[in-house]
């Protein structure tokens, strides 16, 4: 189920209708460096492919995993995040947090089965107009090669991206990634700086956990499922699923829908009739 | 909420103005087609195209149309918001539409100018961009800017030439100024210098009047042997604690802050044999020797430029060192103020005749005249090294080893010419062929590669003066953290905009001038200081500041008081209130959105850049049309 395998079928081919498929790319650019760099690129008349659509934010640090994963969920083939070079951030430390957030986004894309190459973080200064055009050219070519995102054609991928989005919004991941930069540079409440490898390990494990739980909720929202069925669809051991289910039941996020023989079938609890 | 904006229940009425920008957009995008498409989009009540939207008639057209069609949100699709948003926002406000109900769509820099050869695709992209703008505009909300009172007092950090000039300018405008200096007297780096360029007065004589004026000014409170210990607050309302040597910290309230902490010369440890021989010194040590009248008798002096700069210890060119070397070289060559410390008595004792200055000057003039005639060209004096035998019989032989001479500006170029007339030799070296300073039998010599002759040469010298760059103050990082202002990669303070805002910081209320922003000479420091003082006086004179309504807002019902936002905010614009819930200090918030993206409970919204607005805009890009 790799994307490359998929690309072999769809890349550069005509898709539904007579229009030749073109990648759709969204760029989130910070106001002070990258947006200005894109402006200079225009002023200098450096040409690049027309696929990218740019959205201005004040700082790249504003680009939360939710923004990116939701836009991927809506069918974007590629997303570019542009910020100031490290140590040149208009808001001093904003882009250091961006880096950490992008790490999380990449982790989540990985588990959701989306090629990480579809997300690109670039530092483009206000004076790097030419660099901006190069980045967009390269990125567009790369997306051409990767082919269309499977979000719109594969329900499982769609569910996984939605789960990744939900996971990114959990308290645990947001708090961990939000504090990551300060934990590594300033230290924790006791002034101890954390070992980067150890912290990465903690975040990796948390990402996997939260993603799996979010995916269980996503799948059991679509139709009630047993532990065994979930294990099969998600391709992970049933004891892991069971552990997640126990926790989700404690949090009143999932409940037994009905038994099938002796096997309980679970359904996600939705609030306010949300489907 | 201002009366002139619609209530939530009313359907938005969006006006779209698409600009041809002459042929800048119109030449590469089918503007008529884009306008026609815009009028079909949801909630668009009116769409039109203008040749120049930013021209008088374009702006009037917006104002009239707002009234005529009862528009409550405006989209201009033209150039870049970075230059033109304020203009259109003012136009909207003049017609009674809140400036936060305005959306900019960039069709020029981000479309027509970068897709000049694909009109069809560029037109499609322009339609998409307008659709994105409309999607965003539908979710906009009017915002009110907060007004904050300003304490009409300033703080100037650093009592050198820049700091004194800034303090004096503000004091003369009538504002009380607190001037903090870490040394026990005013004057800064210049005080340690001996002579300055283009003036026969000593460095101390030159800055004396400035120090006297500061000392005498009733509006200036000096805090000597002191430092800034802590800073709390935001523009208009800073609580600053000034610590002194062993003294109780003094608390002062100020409205604006000027950073003028200067720079220090690099210590070239490990470079060019520094410290290996008493004759190898830095240019600042040379000044000290001159001041103390301890300079030994010299026959031959070598300056080595860029010692530690431009790729050695620091990456940048320190700009001022060439001029410093030129100044010192002239002084040595002229023996001005008897810089070499040889008094007539001493000379008589040693049985040496002191040259009559007039005769020396005459000889110099003749010498240079001869040389000019011989060469018939100007700057090629760099080749002078090949003519060691041609050194004047009197005076001292001065050689300036340089990568290139940075004598920028009219005056400095004249001084450079003057140095050459004084027969100072300028010898070039390449970055891969640094001059080598060695000691042979207790005597100094400089080995170098002669670029013209393409051969290695050696030159015996009495003294090697290393022109080291100015580097950032070692405690700049501490101050930068206290004030929440950035340092650049070289450790100097970084201004808000390299061209347009050279003395502002991105943080409102804090300003910068002088060598703490990068190497600067006295004249430059004085102009920057005057500029910074003028900028810092604006909020003081107004008595209030208007804070942009791009801030974070905390939903108290969602906030659990985890404090992550307080940790990540680079401006301390968030704090926990008495109930342990986060609250935003709107005047301190710069709207970066870090807290919003971080908040684990999703309790923080960024006004004007909400998730809803950004997602609507981004997802609109993906729609199939």
CSV table of N, CA and C in Angstrom, one decimal, chain B residues 184-261:
chain,number,residue,atom,x,y,z
B,184,UNK,N,31.7,52.8,35.3
B,184,UNK,CA,31.5,53.9,36.3
B,184,UNK,C,31.5,55.3,35.7
B,185,UNK,N,31.8,55.4,34.4
B,185,UNK,CA,31.6,56.7,33.8
B,185,UNK,C,31.1,56.6,32.4
B,186,UNK,N,30.6,57.7,31.9
B,186,UNK,CA,30.0,57.7,30.5
B,186,UNK,C,31.1,57.7,29.5
B,187,UNK,N,30.7,57.4,28.2
B,187,UNK,CA,31.7,57.5,27.1
B,187,UNK,C,31.9,56.3,26.3
B,188,UNK,N,31.6,55.1,26.9
B,188,UNK,CA,31.7,53.9,26.1
B,188,UNK,C,33.0,53.6,25.5
B,189,UNK,N,33.0,52.9,24.4
B,189,UNK,CA,34.2,52.4,23.7
B,189,UNK,C,35.1,53.6,23.3
B,190,UNK,N,34.5,54.7,22.9
B,190,UNK,CA,35.2,55.8,22.3
B,190,UNK,C,36.2,56.4,23.4
B,191,UNK,N,35.8,56.2,24.7
B,191,UNK,CA,36.7,56.7,25.7
B,191,UNK,C,38.1,56.1,25.7
B,192,UNK,N,38.1,54.8,25.3
B,192,UNK,CA,39.4,54.1,25.3
B,192,UNK,C,40.2,54.4,24.1
B,193,UNK,N,39.7,55.2,23.1
B,193,UNK,CA,40.4,55.5,21.9
B,193,UNK,C,41.3,56.7,22.1
B,194,UNK,N,42.3,56.8,21.2
B,194,UNK,CA,43.3,57.9,21.3
B,194,UNK,C,42.9,59.1,20.4
B,195,UNK,N,42.9,58.7,19.1
B,195,UNK,CA,42.6,59.8,18.1
B,195,UNK,C,41.5,59.3,17.2
B,196,UNK,N,40.8,60.3,16.6
B,196,UNK,CA,39.7,59.9,15.7
B,196,UNK,C,40.1,60.4,14.3
B,197,UNK,N,39.3,60.0,13.4
B,197,UNK,CA,39.6,60.3,12.0
B,197,UNK,C,39.0,61.7,11.7
B,198,UNK,N,39.6,62.4,10.8
B,198,UNK,CA,39.1,63.7,10.3
B,198,UNK,C,39.0,64.8,11.4
B,199,UNK,N,39.6,64.6,12.5
B,199,UNK,CA,39.6,65.6,13.5
B,199,UNK,C,41.0,65.6,14.2
B,200,UNK,N,41.4,66.8,14.5
B,200,UNK,CA,42.7,66.8,15.2
B,200,UNK,C,42.5,66.7,16.7
B,201,UNK,N,41.3,66.8,17.2
B,201,UNK,CA,41.0,66.6,18.6
B,201,UNK,C,41.1,65.2,19.0
B,202,UNK,N,41.5,64.9,20.2
B,202,UNK,CA,41.6,63.6,20.7
B,202,UNK,C,40.1,63.0,20.9
B,203,UNK,N,40.1,61.7,21.0
B,203,UNK,CA,38.7,61.1,21.2
B,203,UNK,C,38.0,61.6,22.4
B,204,UNK,N,38.8,61.8,23.5
B,204,UNK,CA,38.2,62.3,24.7
B,204,UNK,C,37.7,63.7,24.6
B,205,UNK,N,38.5,64.5,23.9
B,205,UNK,CA,38.1,65.9,23.7
B,205,UNK,C,36.8,66.0,22.9
B,206,UNK,N,36.8,65.1,21.9
B,206,UNK,CA,35.6,65.1,21.0
B,206,UNK,C,34.3,64.8,21.7
B,207,UNK,N,34.3,63.8,22.6
B,207,UNK,CA,33.1,63.4,23.2
B,207,UNK,C,32.8,64.2,24.5
B,208,UNK,N,33.8,65.0,24.9
B,208,UNK,CA,33.6,65.7,26.2
B,208,UNK,C,32.3,66.5,26.2
B,209,UNK,N,32.1,67.4,25.2
B,209,UNK,CA,30.9,68.2,25.2
B,209,UNK,C,29.6,67.4,25.4
B,210,UNK,N,29.6,66.2,24.7
B,210,UNK,CA,28.4,65.4,24.8
B,210,UNK,C,28.2,64.9,26.3
B,211,UNK,N,29.3,64.4,26.9
B,211,UNK,CA,29.2,64.0,28.3
B,211,UNK,C,28.8,65.1,29.2
B,212,UNK,N,29.3,66.3,29.0
B,212,UNK,CA,29.0,67.4,29.8
B,212,UNK,C,27.5,67.8,29.7
B,213,UNK,N,27.0,67.7,28.4
B,213,UNK,CA,25.6,68.0,28.3
B,213,UNK,C,24.7,67.0,29.0
B,214,UNK,N,25.1,65.7,28.9
B,214,UNK,CA,24.3,64.7,29.5
B,214,UNK,C,24.3,64.9,31.1
B,215,UNK,N,25.5,65.2,31.6
B,215,UNK,CA,25.7,65.4,33.0
B,215,UNK,C,24.8,66.6,33.5
B,216,UNK,N,24.7,67.6,32.6
B,216,UNK,CA,24.0,68.8,33.1
B,216,UNK,C,22.5,68.8,32.9
B,217,UNK,N,22.0,67.8,32.1
B,217,UNK,CA,20.6,67.8,31.8
B,217,UNK,C,19.7,67.4,32.9
B,218,UNK,N,18.7,68.2,33.2
B,218,UNK,CA,17.9,67.9,34.4
B,218,UNK,C,16.9,66.7,34.1
B,219,UNK,N,16.7,66.4,32.8
B,219,UNK,CA,15.7,65.3,32.5
B,219,UNK,C,16.4,63.9,32.5
B,220,UNK,N,17.7,63.9,32.6
B,220,UNK,CA,18.4,62.6,32.5
B,220,UNK,C,18.8,62.1,33.9
B,221,UNK,N,18.4,61.0,34.2
B,221,UNK,CA,18.8,60.3,35.5
B,221,UNK,C,19.8,59.3,35.1
B,222,UNK,N,21.1,59.4,35.6
B,222,UNK,CA,22.1,58.4,35.2
B,222,UNK,C,22.1,57.3,36.3
B,223,UNK,N,22.3,56.1,35.7
B,223,UNK,CA,22.5,54.9,36.6
B,223,UNK,C,23.9,54.3,36.2
B,224,UNK,N,24.9,54.8,36.8
B,224,UNK,CA,26.3,54.3,36.4
B,224,UNK,C,26.6,53.0,37.2
B,225,UNK,N,27.6,52.2,36.7
B,225,UNK,CA,27.9,50.9,37.2
B,225,UNK,C,26.7,50.1,37.5
B,226,UNK,N,25.7,50.2,36.5
B,226,UNK,CA,24.4,49.5,36.6
B,226,UNK,C,24.1,48.7,35.4
B,227,UNK,N,23.1,47.8,35.6
B,227,UNK,CA,22.6,47.0,34.5
B,227,UNK,C,21.1,46.8,34.6
B,228,UNK,N,20.5,46.4,33.5
B,228,UNK,CA,19.1,46.2,33.5
B,228,UNK,C,18.9,44.8,34.1
B,229,UNK,N,18.3,44.6,35.2
B,229,UNK,CA,18.1,43.4,35.9
B,229,UNK,C,16.9,42.6,35.5
B,230,UNK,N,15.8,43.3,35.3
B,230,UNK,CA,14.6,42.7,34.8
B,230,UNK,C,13.7,43.7,34.1
B,231,UNK,N,12.9,43.1,33.2
B,231,UNK,CA,12.0,44.0,32.4
B,231,UNK,C,10.6,43.2,32.4
B,232,UNK,N,9.6,43.9,32.8
B,232,UNK,CA,8.2,43.3,32.7
B,232,UNK,C,7.4,44.3,32.0
B,233,UNK,N,6.4,43.8,31.3
B,233,UNK,CA,5.4,44.7,30.7
B,233,UNK,C,5.5,44.8,29.2
B,234,UNK,N,5.0,45.9,28.6
B,234,UNK,CA,4.9,46.0,27.2
B,234,UNK,C,5.0,47.4,26.8
B,235,UNK,N,4.9,47.8,25.5
B,235,UNK,CA,5.0,49.2,25.1
B,235,UNK,C,4.1,50.1,26.0
B,236,UNK,N,4.7,51.2,26.4
B,236,UNK,CA,4.0,52.1,27.2
B,236,UNK,C,4.0,51.9,28.7
B,237,UNK,N,4.2,50.6,29.0
B,237,UNK,CA,4.1,50.2,30.4
B,237,UNK,C,5.2,49.2,30.8
B,238,UNK,N,6.4,49.6,30.8
B,238,UNK,CA,7.5,48.7,31.2
B,238,UNK,C,7.8,49.0,32.7
B,239,UNK,N,8.0,47.9,33.5
B,239,UNK,CA,8.5,48.0,34.8
B,239,UNK,C,9.9,47.5,34.7
B,240,UNK,N,10.9,48.3,34.9
B,240,UNK,CA,12.3,47.9,34.8
B,240,UNK,C,13.0,48.0,36.1
B,241,UNK,N,13.8,47.0,36.4
B,241,UNK,CA,14.6,46.9,37.6
B,241,UNK,C,16.0,47.2,37.2
B,242,UNK,N,16.6,48.2,37.8
B,242,UNK,CA,18.0,48.5,37.4
B,242,UNK,C,18.9,48.1,38.6
B,243,UNK,N,19.8,47.2,38.3
B,243,UNK,CA,20.7,46.7,39.4
B,243,UNK,C,22.0,47.4,39.3
B,244,UNK,N,22.6,47.6,40.5
B,244,UNK,CA,23.9,48.2,40.6
B,244,UNK,C,24.9,47.4,41.3
B,245,UNK,N,26.1,47.8,41.4
B,245,UNK,CA,27.1,47.0,42.2
B,245,UNK,C,26.7,47.0,43.6
B,246,UNK,N,26.2,45.9,44.1
B,246,UNK,CA,25.9,45.7,45.5
B,246,UNK,C,24.7,46.5,46.0
B,247,UNK,N,24.2,47.4,45.1
B,247,UNK,CA,23.2,48.3,45.6
B,247,UNK,C,21.8,47.6,45.4
B,248,UNK,N,20.8,48.1,46.2
B,248,UNK,CA,19.5,47.6,46.0
B,248,UNK,C,19.0,48.0,44.6
B,249,UNK,N,18.3,47.1,43.9
B,249,UNK,CA,17.8,47.4,42.6
B,249,UNK,C,16.8,48.5,42.6
B,250,UNK,N,16.9,49.4,41.6
B,250,UNK,CA,16.0,50.5,41.5
B,250,UNK,C,14.9,50.2,40.5
B,251,UNK,N,13.6,50.5,40.9
B,251,UNK,CA,12.5,50.2,40.0
B,251,UNK,C,12.1,51.4,39.3
B,252,UNK,N,12.0,51.4,38.0
B,252,UNK,CA,11.5,52.5,37.2
B,252,UNK,C,10.4,52.1,36.3
B,253,UNK,N,9.6,53.0,36.0
B,253,UNK,CA,8.5,52.8,35.0
B,253,UNK,C,8.8,53.6,33.8
B,254,UNK,N,8.8,52.9,32.6
B,254,UNK,CA,9.1,53.6,31.4
B,254,UNK,C,8.2,53.2,30.3
B,255,UNK,N,8.0,54.1,29.2
B,255,UNK,CA,7.1,53.8,28.1
B,255,UNK,C,7.8,53.2,27.0
B,256,UNK,N,9.1,53.6,26.7
B,256,UNK,CA,9.8,53.0,25.6
B,256,UNK,C,11.3,52.8,26.0
B,257,UNK,N,12.0,51.9,25.3
B,257,UNK,CA,13.3,51.5,25.6
B,257,UNK,C,14.2,51.6,24.4
B,258,UNK,N,15.4,52.2,24.6
B,258,UNK,CA,16.4,52.2,23.5
B,258,UNK,C,17.6,51.4,23.9
B,259,UNK,N,18.0,50.5,23.0
B,259,UNK,CA,19.2,49.7,23.3
B,259,UNK,C,20.3,50.3,22.5
B,260,UNK,N,21.4,50.6,23.3
B,260,UNK,CA,22.6,51.3,22.7
B,260,UNK,C,23.8,50.7,23.4
B,261,UNK,N,23.9,49.4,23.4
B,261,UNK,CA,25.0,48.8,24.3
B,261,UNK,C,26.3,48.7,23.6
